[in-house]
């Protein structure tokens, strides 16, 4: 199966990729959200010339070749562009076989337990707990993630005592009955993170995500060693050697690669395999309702060290207006706290033609 065309449908916020072979077979993928238009330019300039005319039977070999050829550009944007190609290749390989992607990587379709993931820091603790309780009643969620501190905040909170109050309010509402997770988004120094971590432990939280600046591995490991609560991290990492170091040195208890940030499904499978070799679970980052969460659902149905649940954003079009009308049908219907990987070819979804028609379009062909 030789790649003949690479097409992109892009807005500033989100971008889909379609690859087509000489036989007319096609597959859909996605570059990460946010500045997707910039990532699309990288795709055409530094990825498409290497991919066009090549066979897709070994996606990892092709992705590795492009990474090595473009070795002077080791950063995030190239990996983001590669994710669009890689995820489209997996869809392309699955459709003619009439199999879901998860089946090609050793898994089966079926339900995936999800945690309700809040993206808000401007919400009051009582309001946060209230909407989580409603989700428990209406959708059956039994796991919830809240935000603590401020993003890259140098120990600052969104407002005084918000984090302490949030922990207490959520603990009263759910403690001991549901899984509670907290995400600091690189806010804290080790000392403050340990202090917050002990509060979380007292509040019966089970996961503490990205407590320190994510690039400071030793700070995060210091926090992990001081706490009983599981420390999570890795969503921003796109370089496999850094992943190897993070895993070998046991910087975190649970790894959180993002399929789109890491460079695609193939590279994320490499991270999950590294983690499995050290006995670490993999609970990927998937913080919006574009295709990245769908990719993650297929991954979790296949890897042996899948974490306890999928990250499922609870923010709708009022918070992420660009999420509106992406798909012909919502692939993230929740029942009893679970979403389902469909027994349908490829990623098991269709992108809304009306959305495609209004997106910026580009094509590169052999």
CSV table of C-alpha atoms in Angstrom, one decimal:
chain,number,residue,atom,x,y,z
A,1,UNK,CA,0.0,0.0,0.0
A,2,UNK,CA,1.8,3.0,-1.3
A,3,UNK,CA,0.9,6.5,-0.2
A,4,UNK,CA,-0.1,8.6,-3.1
A,5,UNK,CA,-1.8,11.6,-1.5
A,6,UNK,CA,-1.7,13.4,1.9
A,7,UNK,CA,-4.5,15.9,2.6
A,8,UNK,CA,-5.2,18.1,5.6
A,9,UNK,CA,-8.3,19.8,6.8
A,10,UNK,CA,-7.2,22.4,9.3
A,11,UNK,CA,-8.4,25.2,11.6
A,12,UNK,CA,-6.2,27.0,14.1
A,13,UNK,CA,-7.4,24.6,16.8
A,14,UNK,CA,-7.7,21.2,15.2
A,15,UNK,CA,-6.6,19.4,12.1
A,16,UNK,CA,-7.4,16.1,10.4
A,17,UNK,CA,-5.2,14.2,8.0
A,18,UNK,CA,-6.3,11.9,5.2
A,19,UNK,CA,-3.9,9.6,3.4
A,20,UNK,CA,-4.8,7.8,0.2
A,21,UNK,CA,-3.0,5.0,-1.6
A,22,UNK,CA,-2.8,4.2,-5.3
A,23,UNK,CA,-5.5,1.6,-4.9
A,24,UNK,CA,-7.9,4.2,-3.5
A,25,UNK,CA,-7.7,3.0,0.1
A,26,UNK,CA,-7.7,5.8,2.6
A,27,UNK,CA,-7.3,6.5,6.3
A,28,UNK,CA,-8.0,9.4,8.7
A,29,UNK,CA,-5.7,10.7,11.4
A,30,UNK,CA,-5.2,13.9,13.4
A,31,UNK,CA,-2.5,16.3,14.4
A,32,UNK,CA,-2.8,17.6,18.0
A,33,UNK,CA,-5.1,20.4,18.9
A,34,UNK,CA,-3.9,24.0,19.3
A,35,UNK,CA,-1.9,25.7,16.6
A,36,UNK,CA,-2.9,22.8,14.3
A,37,UNK,CA,-2.3,25.1,11.3
A,38,UNK,CA,1.4,25.5,12.2
A,39,UNK,CA,1.7,21.7,12.7
A,40,UNK,CA,0.1,21.2,9.2
A,41,UNK,CA,2.9,23.3,7.7
A,42,UNK,CA,5.5,21.1,9.3
A,43,UNK,CA,3.6,18.1,8.0
A,44,UNK,CA,3.9,19.3,4.4
A,45,UNK,CA,7.4,20.6,4.6
A,46,UNK,CA,9.1,17.9,6.6
A,47,UNK,CA,6.9,14.8,6.7
A,48,UNK,CA,5.0,14.5,3.4
A,49,UNK,CA,8.1,14.5,1.2
A,50,UNK,CA,9.4,11.4,3.0
A,51,UNK,CA,6.1,9.6,3.2
A,52,UNK,CA,4.8,10.0,-0.4
A,53,UNK,CA,5.6,7.0,-2.5
A,54,UNK,CA,6.4,4.8,0.5
A,55,UNK,CA,4.7,1.7,1.7
A,56,UNK,CA,2.6,1.9,4.9
A,57,UNK,CA,3.0,-1.8,5.9
A,58,UNK,CA,5.5,-0.9,8.6
A,59,UNK,CA,4.4,2.5,10.1
A,60,UNK,CA,7.0,2.5,12.8
A,61,UNK,CA,9.9,2.0,10.3
A,62,UNK,CA,8.5,4.9,8.2
A,63,UNK,CA,8.1,7.2,11.2
A,64,UNK,CA,11.5,6.3,12.5
A,65,UNK,CA,13.1,7.0,9.1
A,66,UNK,CA,11.5,10.5,9.0
A,67,UNK,CA,12.6,11.2,12.5
A,68,UNK,CA,16.2,10.3,11.7
A,69,UNK,CA,16.2,12.1,8.4
A,70,UNK,CA,14.9,15.2,10.1
A,71,UNK,CA,17.3,14.8,13.0
A,72,UNK,CA,18.1,18.5,13.1
A,73,UNK,CA,14.6,19.1,14.3
A,74,UNK,CA,14.2,17.0,17.5
A,75,UNK,CA,11.4,19.0,19.0
A,76,UNK,CA,7.7,18.8,19.6
A,77,UNK,CA,6.3,20.2,16.3
A,78,UNK,CA,7.9,17.4,14.1
A,79,UNK,CA,6.4,14.7,16.4
A,80,UNK,CA,3.0,16.4,16.3
A,81,UNK,CA,3.1,16.4,12.5
A,82,UNK,CA,4.2,12.7,12.6
A,83,UNK,CA,1.2,11.9,14.7
A,84,UNK,CA,-1.1,13.0,11.9
A,85,UNK,CA,0.6,10.6,9.5
A,86,UNK,CA,0.9,7.7,11.9
A,87,UNK,CA,-2.7,7.7,13.1
A,88,UNK,CA,-3.9,8.0,9.5
A,89,UNK,CA,-1.8,5.0,8.6
A,90,UNK,CA,-3.3,2.9,11.3
A,91,UNK,CA,-6.8,3.7,10.1
A,92,UNK,CA,-5.7,3.0,6.5
A,93,UNK,CA,-4.4,-0.4,7.5
A,94,UNK,CA,-7.5,-1.4,9.5
A,95,UNK,CA,-10.3,-0.4,7.1
A,96,UNK,CA,-9.6,-2.9,4.3
A,97,UNK,CA,-9.4,-5.7,6.9
A,98,UNK,CA,-12.7,-4.5,8.3
A,99,UNK,CA,-11.2,-4.4,11.8
A,100,UNK,CA,-10.9,-1.8,14.5
A,101,UNK,CA,-7.4,-0.4,15.1
A,102,UNK,CA,-7.3,-2.1,18.5
A,103,UNK,CA,-7.5,-5.5,16.9
A,104,UNK,CA,-4.4,-4.8,14.9
A,105,UNK,CA,-2.4,-4.1,18.1
A,106,UNK,CA,-3.6,-7.2,20.0
A,107,UNK,CA,-6.8,-5.9,21.5
A,108,UNK,CA,-10.6,-6.2,21.2
A,109,UNK,CA,-13.4,-3.7,20.9
A,110,UNK,CA,-15.5,-3.1,24.0
A,111,UNK,CA,-16.0,-0.8,27.0
A,112,UNK,CA,-13.4,1.4,28.6
A,113,UNK,CA,-13.9,2.8,32.1
A,114,UNK,CA,-13.4,6.6,32.1
A,115,UNK,CA,-12.7,9.3,34.6
A,116,UNK,CA,-14.5,12.6,34.4
A,117,UNK,CA,-11.7,15.1,33.7
A,118,UNK,CA,-12.3,18.7,34.6
A,119,UNK,CA,-10.3,21.3,32.7
A,120,UNK,CA,-11.4,24.3,34.8
A,121,UNK,CA,-9.4,26.3,37.4
A,122,UNK,CA,-11.8,29.2,37.5
A,123,UNK,CA,-14.6,27.1,39.0
A,124,UNK,CA,-15.4,27.2,42.7
A,125,UNK,CA,-15.0,24.0,44.7
A,126,UNK,CA,-18.6,23.7,45.6
A,127,UNK,CA,-19.6,24.1,41.9
A,128,UNK,CA,-17.0,21.5,40.8
A,129,UNK,CA,-18.3,19.0,43.3
A,130,UNK,CA,-21.9,19.6,42.3
A,131,UNK,CA,-21.3,19.0,38.6
A,132,UNK,CA,-19.3,15.9,39.4
A,133,UNK,CA,-22.1,14.5,41.6
A,134,UNK,CA,-24.5,15.2,38.7
A,135,UNK,CA,-22.2,13.2,36.3
A,136,UNK,CA,-22.1,10.4,38.8
A,137,UNK,CA,-25.9,10.3,38.9
A,138,UNK,CA,-26.6,10.7,35.2
A,139,UNK,CA,-23.5,9.1,33.5
A,140,UNK,CA,-22.4,6.6,36.2
A,141,UNK,CA,-18.9,8.0,36.6
A,142,UNK,CA,-17.0,6.7,39.6
A,143,UNK,CA,-13.7,8.5,39.0
A,144,UNK,CA,-13.0,12.2,38.8
A,145,UNK,CA,-10.1,14.6,38.2
A,146,UNK,CA,-9.9,18.1,39.5
A,147,UNK,CA,-7.3,20.9,39.0
A,148,UNK,CA,-5.1,22.1,41.8
A,149,UNK,CA,-2.6,25.0,42.0
A,150,UNK,CA,-2.2,27.1,38.8
A,151,UNK,CA,-0.6,26.1,35.6
A,152,UNK,CA,3.2,26.4,35.8
A,153,UNK,CA,2.3,28.6,38.8
A,154,UNK,CA,5.5,28.6,41.0
A,155,UNK,CA,3.5,27.5,44.0
A,156,UNK,CA,0.7,30.0,43.4
A,157,UNK,CA,-3.0,29.0,43.6
A,158,UNK,CA,-5.7,30.4,41.4
A,159,UNK,CA,-6.9,32.3,44.5
A,160,UNK,CA,-6.0,31.9,48.1
A,161,UNK,CA,-6.9,28.5,49.7
A,162,UNK,CA,-8.7,27.3,46.5
A,163,UNK,CA,-6.7,24.0,46.4
A,164,UNK,CA,-7.1,23.2,50.1
A,165,UNK,CA,-10.9,23.9,49.9
A,166,UNK,CA,-11.2,21.9,46.7
A,167,UNK,CA,-9.5,18.9,48.3
A,168,UNK,CA,-11.8,19.0,51.3
A,169,UNK,CA,-15.0,19.5,49.3
A,170,UNK,CA,-14.3,16.7,46.9
A,171,UNK,CA,-13.2,14.4,49.7
A,172,UNK,CA,-16.5,15.0,51.5
A,173,UNK,CA,-18.5,14.4,48.4
A,174,UNK,CA,-16.6,11.3,47.1
A,175,UNK,CA,-13.9,10.2,49.5
A,176,UNK,CA,-13.7,6.4,49.8
A,177,UNK,CA,-16.5,5.9,47.3
A,178,UNK,CA,-14.9,7.0,44.0
A,179,UNK,CA,-11.4,7.4,42.6
A,180,UNK,CA,-10.2,11.0,43.0
A,181,UNK,CA,-7.4,12.4,40.9
A,182,UNK,CA,-5.7,15.8,41.1
A,183,UNK,CA,-3.7,17.6,38.3
A,184,UNK,CA,-1.2,20.4,39.2
A,185,UNK,CA,0.0,21.1,35.7
A,186,UNK,CA,3.6,21.7,36.8
A,187,UNK,CA,2.6,24.1,39.5
A,188,UNK,CA,4.7,23.2,42.6
A,189,UNK,CA,8.2,23.1,44.0
A,190,UNK,CA,8.9,19.7,45.5
A,191,UNK,CA,8.4,21.0,49.1
A,192,UNK,CA,5.0,22.5,48.3
A,193,UNK,CA,4.0,19.5,46.1
A,194,UNK,CA,4.8,17.1,49.0
A,195,UNK,CA,2.6,19.2,51.3
A,196,UNK,CA,-0.3,19.2,48.8
A,197,UNK,CA,0.3,15.5,48.2
A,198,UNK,CA,-0.2,14.7,51.9
A,199,UNK,CA,-3.4,16.7,51.9
A,200,UNK,CA,-4.6,14.6,48.9
A,201,UNK,CA,-3.7,11.4,50.7
A,202,UNK,CA,-5.7,12.6,53.8
A,203,UNK,CA,-8.6,13.3,51.4
A,204,UNK,CA,-8.4,9.8,49.9
A,205,UNK,CA,-7.2,10.9,46.5
A,206,UNK,CA,-5.4,8.2,44.6
A,207,UNK,CA,-3.5,10.0,41.8
A,208,UNK,CA,-1.4,13.2,41.8
A,209,UNK,CA,-0.5,14.4,38.3
A,210,UNK,CA,2.4,16.5,37.2
A,211,UNK,CA,3.1,18.0,40.6
A,212,UNK,CA,6.4,19.8,39.6
A,213,UNK,CA,7.6,21.4,36.3
A,214,UNK,CA,7.4,18.4,34.0
A,215,UNK,CA,10.9,19.0,32.6
A,216,UNK,CA,12.4,18.7,36.1
A,217,UNK,CA,12.5,14.9,36.5
A,218,UNK,CA,14.5,14.9,39.8
A,219,UNK,CA,11.9,17.2,41.4
A,220,UNK,CA,9.1,14.9,40.4
A,221,UNK,CA,10.9,11.8,41.6
A,222,UNK,CA,11.6,13.5,45.0
A,223,UNK,CA,7.8,14.0,45.4
A,224,UNK,CA,7.1,10.4,44.3
A,225,UNK,CA,9.5,9.1,46.9
A,226,UNK,CA,8.0,11.2,49.7
A,227,UNK,CA,4.3,10.2,49.1
A,228,UNK,CA,2.2,7.1,49.1
A,229,UNK,CA,-0.2,8.5,46.5
A,230,UNK,CA,0.6,7.6,42.9
A,231,UNK,CA,2.4,10.3,41.1
A,232,UNK,CA,1.6,10.6,37.3
A,233,UNK,CA,3.3,12.4,34.5
A,234,UNK,CA,4.7,12.5,31.0
A,235,UNK,CA,2.0,14.1,28.9
A,236,UNK,CA,4.3,16.6,27.3
A,237,UNK,CA,7.2,14.2,26.5
A,238,UNK,CA,7.9,13.5,22.8
A,239,UNK,CA,11.4,12.1,22.9
A,240,UNK,CA,11.8,8.3,23.5
A,241,UNK,CA,15.2,8.7,25.2
A,242,UNK,CA,13.6,11.0,27.8
A,243,UNK,CA,10.8,8.5,28.3
A,244,UNK,CA,13.4,5.8,28.8
A,245,UNK,CA,15.1,7.8,31.4
A,246,UNK,CA,11.8,8.7,33.1
A,247,UNK,CA,10.8,5.0,33.3
A,248,UNK,CA,14.2,3.5,34.2
A,249,UNK,CA,14.7,6.1,37.0
A,250,UNK,CA,11.1,5.6,38.3
A,251,UNK,CA,10.4,9.3,38.1
A,252,UNK,CA,6.6,8.6,38.2
A,253,UNK,CA,4.4,5.7,39.2
A,254,UNK,CA,2.1,5.9,36.2
A,255,UNK,CA,3.1,7.1,32.7
A,256,UNK,CA,0.9,9.4,30.7
A,257,UNK,CA,2.0,9.7,27.1
A,258,UNK,CA,-0.3,11.7,24.7
A,259,UNK,CA,-0.6,9.8,21.4
A,260,UNK,CA,-0.7,13.1,19.4
A,261,UNK,CA,2.2,14.8,21.3
A,262,UNK,CA,4.4,11.7,21.3
A,263,UNK,CA,4.3,11.3,17.5
A,264,UNK,CA,1.5,8.8,17.0
A,265,UNK,CA,0.3,5.4,18.1
A,266,UNK,CA,3.5,3.5,17.2
A,267,UNK,CA,5.7,5.7,19.4
A,268,UNK,CA,3.2,5.6,22.2
A,269,UNK,CA,3.2,1.8,22.0
A,270,UNK,CA,6.9,2.0,22.5
A,271,UNK,CA,6.5,4.0,25.6
A,272,UNK,CA,3.8,1.6,27.0
A,273,UNK,CA,6.1,-1.3,26.3
A,274,UNK,CA,9.0,0.4,28.2
A,275,UNK,CA,6.7,1.0,31.1
A,276,UNK,CA,5.4,-2.5,31.1
A,277,UNK,CA,8.9,-3.8,31.3
A,278,UNK,CA,9.3,-1.9,34.6
A,279,UNK,CA,5.8,-2.8,35.9
A,280,UNK,CA,4.4,0.7,35.4
A,281,UNK,CA,0.8,1.3,34.3
A,282,UNK,CA,0.0,3.5,31.3
A,283,UNK,CA,-2.9,6.0,31.6
A,284,UNK,CA,-2.5,8.3,28.6
A,285,UNK,CA,-3.3,12.0,28.4
A,286,UNK,CA,-6.3,12.7,26.3
A,287,UNK,CA,-7.7,16.1,27.4
A,288,UNK,CA,-10.2,17.0,24.7
A,289,UNK,CA,-12.9,15.3,22.6
A,290,UNK,CA,-11.1,15.4,19.2
A,291,UNK,CA,-9.8,12.1,17.8
A,292,UNK,CA,-7.0,11.8,20.5
A,293,UNK,CA,-9.4,10.3,23.0
A,294,UNK,CA,-10.6,7.8,20.4
A,295,UNK,CA,-7.0,6.8,19.7
A,296,UNK,CA,-6.5,6.4,23.4
A,297,UNK,CA,-9.5,4.2,23.8
A,298,UNK,CA,-8.1,1.7,21.2
A,299,UNK,CA,-4.7,1.7,22.9
A,300,UNK,CA,-6.2,1.0,26.3
A,301,UNK,CA,-8.2,-2.0,24.9
A,302,UNK,CA,-4.9,-3.5,23.7
A,303,UNK,CA,-1.9,-2.9,26.0
A,304,UNK,CA,-1.3,-5.3,28.9
A,305,UNK,CA,-0.4,-2.5,31.3
A,306,UNK,CA,-3.4,-0.3,30.6
A,307,UNK,CA,-4.2,2.0,33.6
A,308,UNK,CA,-7.5,1.9,35.5
A,309,UNK,CA,-9.3,4.3,33.2
A,310,UNK,CA,-9.4,6.7,30.2
A,311,UNK,CA,-9.2,10.5,30.6
A,312,UNK,CA,-12.5,11.8,29.3
A,313,UNK,CA,-12.9,15.6,29.2
A,314,UNK,CA,-16.3,16.8,30.6
A,315,UNK,CA,-16.0,20.2,29.0
A,316,UNK,CA,-18.4,20.8,26.1
A,317,UNK,CA,-18.7,23.4,23.3
A,318,UNK,CA,-19.1,26.3,25.8
A,319,UNK,CA,-15.5,25.6,26.9
A,320,UNK,CA,-14.1,24.2,23.7
A,321,UNK,CA,-16.2,25.7,20.9
A,322,UNK,CA,-14.0,24.1,18.3
A,323,UNK,CA,-15.2,20.6,19.4
A,324,UNK,CA,-18.6,21.3,17.9
A,325,UNK,CA,-19.7,19.1,15.0
A,326,UNK,CA,-16.4,17.4,14.4
A,327,UNK,CA,-18.1,13.9,13.9
A,328,UNK,CA,-21.3,12.7,12.3
A,329,UNK,CA,-22.0,10.8,15.5
A,330,UNK,CA,-20.6,11.3,19.0
A,331,UNK,CA,-18.1,8.5,19.6
A,332,UNK,CA,-17.9,9.4,23.4
A,333,UNK,CA,-21.3,8.4,24.6
A,334,UNK,CA,-21.0,7.5,28.3
A,335,UNK,CA,-23.0,4.8,30.0
A,336,UNK,CA,-22.3,3.4,33.5
A,337,UNK,CA,-19.1,5.4,33.6
A,338,UNK,CA,-17.8,3.7,30.4
A,339,UNK,CA,-17.2,4.6,26.8
A,340,UNK,CA,-17.1,1.9,24.1
A,341,UNK,CA,-14.6,1.1,21.3
A,342,UNK,CA,-16.9,0.1,18.4
A,343,UNK,CA,-16.5,-3.1,16.4
A,344,UNK,CA,-16.1,-1.0,13.3
A,345,UNK,CA,-13.2,-0.6,10.8
A,346,UNK,CA,-10.4,1.7,11.6
A,347,UNK,CA,-11.0,4.3,14.4
A,348,UNK,CA,-14.7,3.7,14.1
A,349,UNK,CA,-15.9,7.2,13.4
A,350,UNK,CA,-16.7,9.5,10.5
A,351,UNK,CA,-15.7,13.1,10.4
A,352,UNK,CA,-18.5,15.5,9.6
A,353,UNK,CA,-18.4,16.5,5.9
A,354,UNK,CA,-19.8,20.0,6.7
A,355,UNK,CA,-16.9,20.5,9.1
A,356,UNK,CA,-14.4,19.4,6.4
A,357,UNK,CA,-16.0,21.8,3.9
A,358,UNK,CA,-15.3,24.8,6.1
A,359,UNK,CA,-11.7,23.9,7.0
A,360,UNK,CA,-8.6,25.1,5.2
A,361,UNK,CA,-7.6,22.4,2.7
A,362,UNK,CA,-4.2,21.4,1.4
A,363,UNK,CA,-3.0,18.4,-0.6
A,364,UNK,CA,0.4,16.9,-1.3
A,365,UNK,CA,0.7,14.1,-3.9
A,366,UNK,CA,3.4,11.8,-5.3
